[in-house]
Coordinates of C-alpha atoms in Angstrom, one line a residue:
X1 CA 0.0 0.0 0.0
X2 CA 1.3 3.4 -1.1
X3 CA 0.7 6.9 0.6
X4 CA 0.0 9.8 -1.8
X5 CA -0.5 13.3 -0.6
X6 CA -3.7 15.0 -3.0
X7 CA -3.7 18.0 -0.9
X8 CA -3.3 19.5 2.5
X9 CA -5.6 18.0 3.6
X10 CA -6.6 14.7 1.5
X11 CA -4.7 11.6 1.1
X12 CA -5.1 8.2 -0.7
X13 CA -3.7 5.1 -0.9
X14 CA -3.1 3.2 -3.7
X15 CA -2.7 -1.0 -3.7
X16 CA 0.2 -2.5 -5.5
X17 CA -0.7 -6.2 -6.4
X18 CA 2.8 -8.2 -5.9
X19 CA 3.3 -11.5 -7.7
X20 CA 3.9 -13.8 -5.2
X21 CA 2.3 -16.9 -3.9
X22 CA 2.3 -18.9 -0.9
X23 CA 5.1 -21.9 -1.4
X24 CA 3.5 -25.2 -1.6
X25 CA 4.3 -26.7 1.4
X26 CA 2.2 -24.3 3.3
X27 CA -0.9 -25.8 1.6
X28 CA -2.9 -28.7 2.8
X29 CA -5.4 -30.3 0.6
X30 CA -7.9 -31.8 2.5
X31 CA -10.8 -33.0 -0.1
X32 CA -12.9 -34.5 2.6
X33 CA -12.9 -31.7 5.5
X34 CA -16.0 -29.7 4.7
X35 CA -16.3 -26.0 4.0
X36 CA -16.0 -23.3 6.7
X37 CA -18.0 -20.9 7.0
X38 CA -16.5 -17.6 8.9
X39 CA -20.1 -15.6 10.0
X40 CA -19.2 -12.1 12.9
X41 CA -22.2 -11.3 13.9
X42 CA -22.9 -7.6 13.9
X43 CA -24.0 -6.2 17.6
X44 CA -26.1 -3.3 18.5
X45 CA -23.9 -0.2 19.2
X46 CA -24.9 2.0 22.1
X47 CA -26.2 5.0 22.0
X48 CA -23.3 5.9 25.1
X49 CA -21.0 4.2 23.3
X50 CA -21.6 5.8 20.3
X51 CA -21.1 8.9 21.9
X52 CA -18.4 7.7 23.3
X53 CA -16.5 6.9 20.1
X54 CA -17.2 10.2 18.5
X55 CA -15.4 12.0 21.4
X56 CA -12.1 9.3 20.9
X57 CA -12.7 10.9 17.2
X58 CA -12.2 14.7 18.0
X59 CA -10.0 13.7 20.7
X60 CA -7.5 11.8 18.1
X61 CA -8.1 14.5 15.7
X62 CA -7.0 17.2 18.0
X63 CA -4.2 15.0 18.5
X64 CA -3.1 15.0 15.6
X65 CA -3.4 18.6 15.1
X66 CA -1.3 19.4 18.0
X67 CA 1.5 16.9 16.5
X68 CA 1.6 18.5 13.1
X69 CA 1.6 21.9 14.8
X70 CA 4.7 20.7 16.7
X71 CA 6.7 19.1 13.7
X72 CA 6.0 22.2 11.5
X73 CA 8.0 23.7 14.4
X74 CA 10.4 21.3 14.7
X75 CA 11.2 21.6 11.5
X76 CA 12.0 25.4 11.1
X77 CA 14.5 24.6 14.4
X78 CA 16.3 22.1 12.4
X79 CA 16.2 24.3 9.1
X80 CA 17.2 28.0 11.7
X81 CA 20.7 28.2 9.1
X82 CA 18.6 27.8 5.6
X83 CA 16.5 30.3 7.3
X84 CA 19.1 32.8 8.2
X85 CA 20.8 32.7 4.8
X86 CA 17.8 32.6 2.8
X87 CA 16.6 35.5 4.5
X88 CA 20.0 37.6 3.9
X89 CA 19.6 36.7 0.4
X90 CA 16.2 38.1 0.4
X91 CA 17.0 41.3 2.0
X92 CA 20.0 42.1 -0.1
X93 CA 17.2 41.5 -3.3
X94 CA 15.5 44.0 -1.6
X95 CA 17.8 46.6 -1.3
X96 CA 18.6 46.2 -4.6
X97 CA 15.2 47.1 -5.8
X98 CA 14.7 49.9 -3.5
X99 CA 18.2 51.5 -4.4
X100 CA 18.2 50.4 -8.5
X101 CA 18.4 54.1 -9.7
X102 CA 21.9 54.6 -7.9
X103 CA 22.9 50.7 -8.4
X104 CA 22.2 50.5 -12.2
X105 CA 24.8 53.3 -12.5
X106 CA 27.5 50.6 -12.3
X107 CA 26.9 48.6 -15.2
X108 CA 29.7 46.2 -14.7
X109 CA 29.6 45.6 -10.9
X110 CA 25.3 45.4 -11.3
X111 CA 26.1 42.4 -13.9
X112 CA 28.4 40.4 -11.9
X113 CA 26.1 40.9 -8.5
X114 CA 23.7 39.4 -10.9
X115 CA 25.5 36.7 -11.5
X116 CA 26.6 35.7 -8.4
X117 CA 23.0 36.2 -7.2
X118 CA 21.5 33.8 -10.1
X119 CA 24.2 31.0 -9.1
X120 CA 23.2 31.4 -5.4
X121 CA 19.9 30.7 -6.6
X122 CA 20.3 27.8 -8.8
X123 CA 22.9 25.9 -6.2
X124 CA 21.9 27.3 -2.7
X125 CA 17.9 28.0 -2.9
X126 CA 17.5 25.1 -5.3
X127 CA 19.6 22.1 -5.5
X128 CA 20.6 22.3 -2.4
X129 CA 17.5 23.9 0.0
X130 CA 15.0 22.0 -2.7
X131 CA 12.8 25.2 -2.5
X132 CA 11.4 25.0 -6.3
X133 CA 7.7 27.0 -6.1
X134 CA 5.6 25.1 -8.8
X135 CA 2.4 25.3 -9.7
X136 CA 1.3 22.4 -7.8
X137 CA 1.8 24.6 -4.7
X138 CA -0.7 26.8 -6.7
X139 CA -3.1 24.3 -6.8
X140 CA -2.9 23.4 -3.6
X141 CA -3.4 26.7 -2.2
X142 CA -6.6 26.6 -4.2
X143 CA -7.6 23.8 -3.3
X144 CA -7.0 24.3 0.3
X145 CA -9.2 27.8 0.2
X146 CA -12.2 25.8 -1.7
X147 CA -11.9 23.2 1.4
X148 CA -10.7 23.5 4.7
X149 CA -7.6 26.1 4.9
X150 CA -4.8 24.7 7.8
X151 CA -1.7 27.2 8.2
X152 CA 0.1 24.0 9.3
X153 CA 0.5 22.4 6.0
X154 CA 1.8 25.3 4.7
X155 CA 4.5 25.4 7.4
X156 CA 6.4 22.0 7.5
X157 CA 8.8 23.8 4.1
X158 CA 10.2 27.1 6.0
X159 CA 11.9 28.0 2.8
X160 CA 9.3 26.9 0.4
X161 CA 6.8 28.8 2.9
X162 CA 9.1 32.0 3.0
X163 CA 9.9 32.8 -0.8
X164 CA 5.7 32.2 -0.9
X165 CA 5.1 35.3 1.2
X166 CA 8.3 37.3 -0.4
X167 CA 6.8 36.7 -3.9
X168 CA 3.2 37.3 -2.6
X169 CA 4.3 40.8 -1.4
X170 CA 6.5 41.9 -3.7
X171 CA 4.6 41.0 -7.0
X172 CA 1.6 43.6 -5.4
X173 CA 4.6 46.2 -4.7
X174 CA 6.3 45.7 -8.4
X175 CA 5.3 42.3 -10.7
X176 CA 6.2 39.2 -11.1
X177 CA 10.0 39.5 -11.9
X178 CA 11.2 39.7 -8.1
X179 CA 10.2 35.4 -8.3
X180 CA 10.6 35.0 -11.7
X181 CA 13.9 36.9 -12.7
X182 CA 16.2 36.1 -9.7
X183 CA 14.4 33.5 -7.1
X184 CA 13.5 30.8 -9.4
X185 CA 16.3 28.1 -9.6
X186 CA 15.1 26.9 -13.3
X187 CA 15.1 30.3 -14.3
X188 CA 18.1 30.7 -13.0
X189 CA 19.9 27.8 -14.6
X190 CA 17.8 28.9 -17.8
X191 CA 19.9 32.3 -18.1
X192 CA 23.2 30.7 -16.6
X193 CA 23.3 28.4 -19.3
X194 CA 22.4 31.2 -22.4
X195 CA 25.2 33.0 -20.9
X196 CA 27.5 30.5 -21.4
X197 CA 26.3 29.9 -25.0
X198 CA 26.4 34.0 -25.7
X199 CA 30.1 34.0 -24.5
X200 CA 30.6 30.5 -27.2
X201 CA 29.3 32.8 -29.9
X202 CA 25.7 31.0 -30.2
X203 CA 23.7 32.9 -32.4
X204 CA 20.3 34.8 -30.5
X205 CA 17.6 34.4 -31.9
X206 CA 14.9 37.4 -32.2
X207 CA 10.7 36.2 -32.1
X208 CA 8.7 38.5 -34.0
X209 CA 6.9 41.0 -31.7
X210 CA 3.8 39.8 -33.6
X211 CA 4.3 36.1 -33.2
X212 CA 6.1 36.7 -29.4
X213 CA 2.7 38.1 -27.8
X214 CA 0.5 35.1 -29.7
X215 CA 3.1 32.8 -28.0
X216 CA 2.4 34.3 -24.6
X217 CA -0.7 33.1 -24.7
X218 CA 0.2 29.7 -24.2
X219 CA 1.1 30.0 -20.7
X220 CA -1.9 31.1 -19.1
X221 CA -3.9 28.4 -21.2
X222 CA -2.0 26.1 -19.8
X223 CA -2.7 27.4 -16.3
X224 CA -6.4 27.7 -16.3
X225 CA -6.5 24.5 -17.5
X226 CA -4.7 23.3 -14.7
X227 CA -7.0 25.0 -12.3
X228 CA -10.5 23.1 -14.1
X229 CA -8.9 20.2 -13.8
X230 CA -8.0 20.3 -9.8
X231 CA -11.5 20.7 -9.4
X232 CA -12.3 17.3 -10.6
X233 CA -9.3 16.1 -9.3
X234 CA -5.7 17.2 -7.8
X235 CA -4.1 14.3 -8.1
X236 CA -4.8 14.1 -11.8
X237 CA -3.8 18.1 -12.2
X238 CA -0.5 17.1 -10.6
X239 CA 0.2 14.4 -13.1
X240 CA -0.4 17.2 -15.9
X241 CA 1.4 19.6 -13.6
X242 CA 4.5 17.7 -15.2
X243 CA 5.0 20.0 -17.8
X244 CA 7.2 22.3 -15.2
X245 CA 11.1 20.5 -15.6
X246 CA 11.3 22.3 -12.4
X247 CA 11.3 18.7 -10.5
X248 CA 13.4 16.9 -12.8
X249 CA 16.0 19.4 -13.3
X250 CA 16.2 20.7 -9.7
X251 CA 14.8 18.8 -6.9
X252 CA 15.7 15.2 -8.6
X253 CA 18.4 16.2 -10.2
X254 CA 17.8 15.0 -13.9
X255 CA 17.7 11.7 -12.1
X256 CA 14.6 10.2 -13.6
X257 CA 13.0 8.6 -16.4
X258 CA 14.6 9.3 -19.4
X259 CA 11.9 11.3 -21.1
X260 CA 10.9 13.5 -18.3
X261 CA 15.3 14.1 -18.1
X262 CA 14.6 14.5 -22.4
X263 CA 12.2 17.6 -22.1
X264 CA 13.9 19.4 -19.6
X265 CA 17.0 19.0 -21.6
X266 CA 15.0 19.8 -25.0
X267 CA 13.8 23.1 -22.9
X268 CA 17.4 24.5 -22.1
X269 CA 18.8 23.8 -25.4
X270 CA 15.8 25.9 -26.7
X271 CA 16.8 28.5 -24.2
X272 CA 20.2 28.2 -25.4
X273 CA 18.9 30.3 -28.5
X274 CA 15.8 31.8 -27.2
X275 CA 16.7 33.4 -23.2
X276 CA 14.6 32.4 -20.7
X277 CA 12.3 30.3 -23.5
X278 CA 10.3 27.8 -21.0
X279 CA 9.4 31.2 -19.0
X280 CA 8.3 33.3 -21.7
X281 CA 5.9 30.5 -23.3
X282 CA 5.2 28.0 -21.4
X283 CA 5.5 28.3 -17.2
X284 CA 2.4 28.0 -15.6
X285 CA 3.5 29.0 -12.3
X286 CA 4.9 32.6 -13.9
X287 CA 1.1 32.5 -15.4
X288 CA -0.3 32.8 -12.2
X289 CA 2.0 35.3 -10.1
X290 CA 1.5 37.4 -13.2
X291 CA -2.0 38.1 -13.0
X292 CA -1.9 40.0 -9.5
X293 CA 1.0 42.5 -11.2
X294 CA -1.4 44.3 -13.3
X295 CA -2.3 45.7 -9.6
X296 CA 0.9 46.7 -8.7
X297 CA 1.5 49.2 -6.3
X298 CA 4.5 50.5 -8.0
X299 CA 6.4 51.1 -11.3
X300 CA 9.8 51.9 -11.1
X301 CA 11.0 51.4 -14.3
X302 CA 11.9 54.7 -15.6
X303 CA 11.0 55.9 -19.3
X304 CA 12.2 58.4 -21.4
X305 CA 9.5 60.1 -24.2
X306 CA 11.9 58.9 -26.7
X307 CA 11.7 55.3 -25.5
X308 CA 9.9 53.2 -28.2
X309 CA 9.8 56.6 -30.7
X310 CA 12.5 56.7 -32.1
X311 CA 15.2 54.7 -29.8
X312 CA 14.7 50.9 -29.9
X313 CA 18.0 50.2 -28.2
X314 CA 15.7 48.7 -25.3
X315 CA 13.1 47.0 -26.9
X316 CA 15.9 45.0 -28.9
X317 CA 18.1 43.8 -25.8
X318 CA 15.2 43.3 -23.3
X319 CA 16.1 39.4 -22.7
X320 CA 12.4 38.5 -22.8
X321 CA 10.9 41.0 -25.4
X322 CA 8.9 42.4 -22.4
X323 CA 9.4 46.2 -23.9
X324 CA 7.1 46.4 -27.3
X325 CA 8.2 48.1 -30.1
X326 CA 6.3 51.7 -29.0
X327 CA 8.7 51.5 -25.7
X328 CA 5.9 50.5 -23.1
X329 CA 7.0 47.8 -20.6
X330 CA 4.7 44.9 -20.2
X331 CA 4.4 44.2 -16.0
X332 CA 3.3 40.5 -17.1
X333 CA 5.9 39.8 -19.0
X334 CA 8.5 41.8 -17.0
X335 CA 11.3 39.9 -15.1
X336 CA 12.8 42.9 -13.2
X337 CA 16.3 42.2 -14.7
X338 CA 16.8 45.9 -14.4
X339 CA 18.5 45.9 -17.9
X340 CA 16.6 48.8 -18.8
X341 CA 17.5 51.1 -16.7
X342 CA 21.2 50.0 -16.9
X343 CA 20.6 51.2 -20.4
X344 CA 18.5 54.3 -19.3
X345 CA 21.5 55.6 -17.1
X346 CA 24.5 54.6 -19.3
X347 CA 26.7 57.7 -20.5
X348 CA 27.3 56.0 -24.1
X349 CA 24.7 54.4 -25.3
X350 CA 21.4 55.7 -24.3
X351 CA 20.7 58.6 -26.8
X352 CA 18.7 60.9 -24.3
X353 CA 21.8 60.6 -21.7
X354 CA 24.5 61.0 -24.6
X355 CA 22.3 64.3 -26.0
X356 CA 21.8 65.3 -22.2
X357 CA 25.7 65.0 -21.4
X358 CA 26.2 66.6 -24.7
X359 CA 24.6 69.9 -23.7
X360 CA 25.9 70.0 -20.0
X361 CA 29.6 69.8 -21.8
X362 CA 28.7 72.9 -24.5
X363 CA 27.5 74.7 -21.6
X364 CA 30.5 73.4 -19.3
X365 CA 33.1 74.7 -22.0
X366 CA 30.8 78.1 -22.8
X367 CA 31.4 79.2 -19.5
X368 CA 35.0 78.1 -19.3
X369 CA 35.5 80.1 -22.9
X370 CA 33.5 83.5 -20.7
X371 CA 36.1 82.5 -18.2
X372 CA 39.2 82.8 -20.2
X373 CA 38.0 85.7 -22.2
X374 CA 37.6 87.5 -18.7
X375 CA 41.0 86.3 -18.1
X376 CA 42.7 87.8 -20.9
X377 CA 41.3 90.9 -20.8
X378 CA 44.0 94.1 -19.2
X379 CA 43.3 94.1 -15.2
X380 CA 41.6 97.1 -13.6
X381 CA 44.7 98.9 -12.2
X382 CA 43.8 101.4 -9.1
X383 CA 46.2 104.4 -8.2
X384 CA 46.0 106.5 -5.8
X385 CA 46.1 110.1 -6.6
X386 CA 47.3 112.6 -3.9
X387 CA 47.2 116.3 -4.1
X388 CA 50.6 118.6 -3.8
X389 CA 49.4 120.2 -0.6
X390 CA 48.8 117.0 1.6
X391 CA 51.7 116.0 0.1
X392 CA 53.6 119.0 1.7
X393 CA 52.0 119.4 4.8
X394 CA 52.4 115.5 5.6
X395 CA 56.4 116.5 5.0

């Protein structure tokens, strides 16, 4: 018999017919013994007892309440140095969102924080901590507000339960990208890996804006049909839910079955050409922390009028074509990689800031030129004139 979790709170258990038989010499034939017949006669129950039994009920349920409310527990004091490093992690990501304006300014030292903060991810938060969100969490925090909702449940993965309430927050304060664009290991490995083929020469290739918002589509189709589904049954929604490579490639470690190890693989080496390509067209779980960002609280992702009409120098090297062609910034699509405004403060290659620069340096040198012309010009000399008679009496 087999154990298999549904939901928080719904379990079932599934039979696995063995081939075995009893050996031989454990039988004995006995053609003339007749047949036995095996009756259990069925007594009355009590009304008392009855009563009785339904109290052992709620008192074993309780029970077991108070248990799981004490290994939830236990579990955060064994997991107190995950905590502490996860939560560092997530309050330097936080600093870095508040202070972008002033970070983005250092082009090279923002890229390699980035870096190191997408490898964190992928080997700390991931393979290591096993805290891939998926949309099976999703659906079970559906499920669990259509039923009965118990915090408890929630709680036995402190770091699963933590990046929940980070991304939760911060997707109503900016969009999706805080989860999306630095916490999620997949995506992480996802942009690793198309920065190692950028620096092998691998050729990018460009979706048509056209054809690259028809393909977004497929994401949140994907989603909804995942939610209809878990409400005629979880179990069979999690089967479908295996579409995310996020177990294969992170929690098991590519070691599986050789076709779920296949698609994952299939999905990077499409990344390889298209960045971030399961995460533009095909996640689920980005699908539904999206939605809730068209009600963000703020945008801080700083425009120019000249954005879109006539610079394109953004829209092109967006990684995930989340700028459209007239310059606006999608929130949906958005992974807060903050490559924008690198470009939006860079002296050289933003046109705004290069024409901007341009003019400060006339003006700089136009009152430098005033300067020198006041410089070169014959110095006021005073003298002193002083008449003959002062002159004599003072002798």
């Amino acid at each position: 018999m087999v154990q298999r979790v549904l939901s928080v709170n719904d379990k079932a258990f599934v039979t696995a017919d063995l081939d075995y038989e009893l050996p031989q010499a454990y039988y004995v034939d006995d053609p003339k013994a007749p047949p036995v017949e095996i009756s259990a006669p069925v007594e009355a129950v009590p009304a008392a007892a009855s009563d009785t039994a339904s109290d052992g009920i709620a008192e074993d349920a309780s029970a077991e309440n108070g248990v799981s409310n004490q290994l939830w527990k236990q579990i955060w004091k064994a997991k107190q140095g995950q905590i502490v490093v996860v939560g560092i992690a997530l309050t330097i990501l936080l600093l870095v969102f508040l202070f972008q304006d002033w970070i983005v300014r250092y082009e090279k030292w923002y890229d390699r924080f980035r870096f190191a903060f997408l490898t964190f991810t992928l080997f700390y938060i991931g393979w290591y901590a096993q805290a891939q969100l998926s949309v099976v969490n999703t659906l079970t925090l559906f499920s669990a507000i259509l039923t009965e909702f118990h915090w408890e449940f929630f709680l036995m993965d402190p770091i699963v339960f933590i990046l929940w309430l980070f991304t939760a927050a911060t997707m109503l304060l900016w969009n999706r990208g805080t989860f999306c664009g630095w916490l999620c290991p997949f995506g992480s490995l996802q942009e690793l890996t198309n920065r190692i083929a950028k620096k092998l020469g691998v050729k990018q290739i460009t979706v048509p804006h056209m054809l690259h918002t028809r393909l977004n589509v497929i994401k949140y189709l994907i989603l909804f049909g995942f939610l209809a589904i878990s409400l005629y049954d979880l179990g069979t929604a999690e089967k479908f839910a295996e579409v995310e490579p996020f177990k294969t490639a992170i929690i098991l470690k590519f070691m599986c079955d050789w076709w779920f190890v296949a698609f994952a693989v299939a999905l990077l080496i499409a990344g390889l050409f298209i960045e971030r390509f399961f995460c533009r067209y095909l996640c689920p779980l980005g699908a539904g922390i999206a939605l809730p960002g068209r009600f963000r609280v703020f945008d801080w992702l700083r425009r120019y009028k000249m954005c879109g009409n006539p610079c394109q120098i953004c829209t092109h090297e967006c990684p995930v074509q989340a700028i459209a062609p007239e310059g606006d910034i999608h929130p949906n699509e958005c992974i807060q990689c903050l490559h924008c405004q690198v470009m939006y403060h860079h002296d050289t290659r933003c046109p705004q800031v290069v024409a901007e620069n341009k003019k400060k340096q006339k003006q700089a040198a136009a009152k430098s030129g005033e300067l020198e012309n006041v410089s070169k010009q014959p110095q006021e000399q005073v003298v002193r004139f002083v008449k003959p008679e002062t002159a004599q009496s003072e002798k």
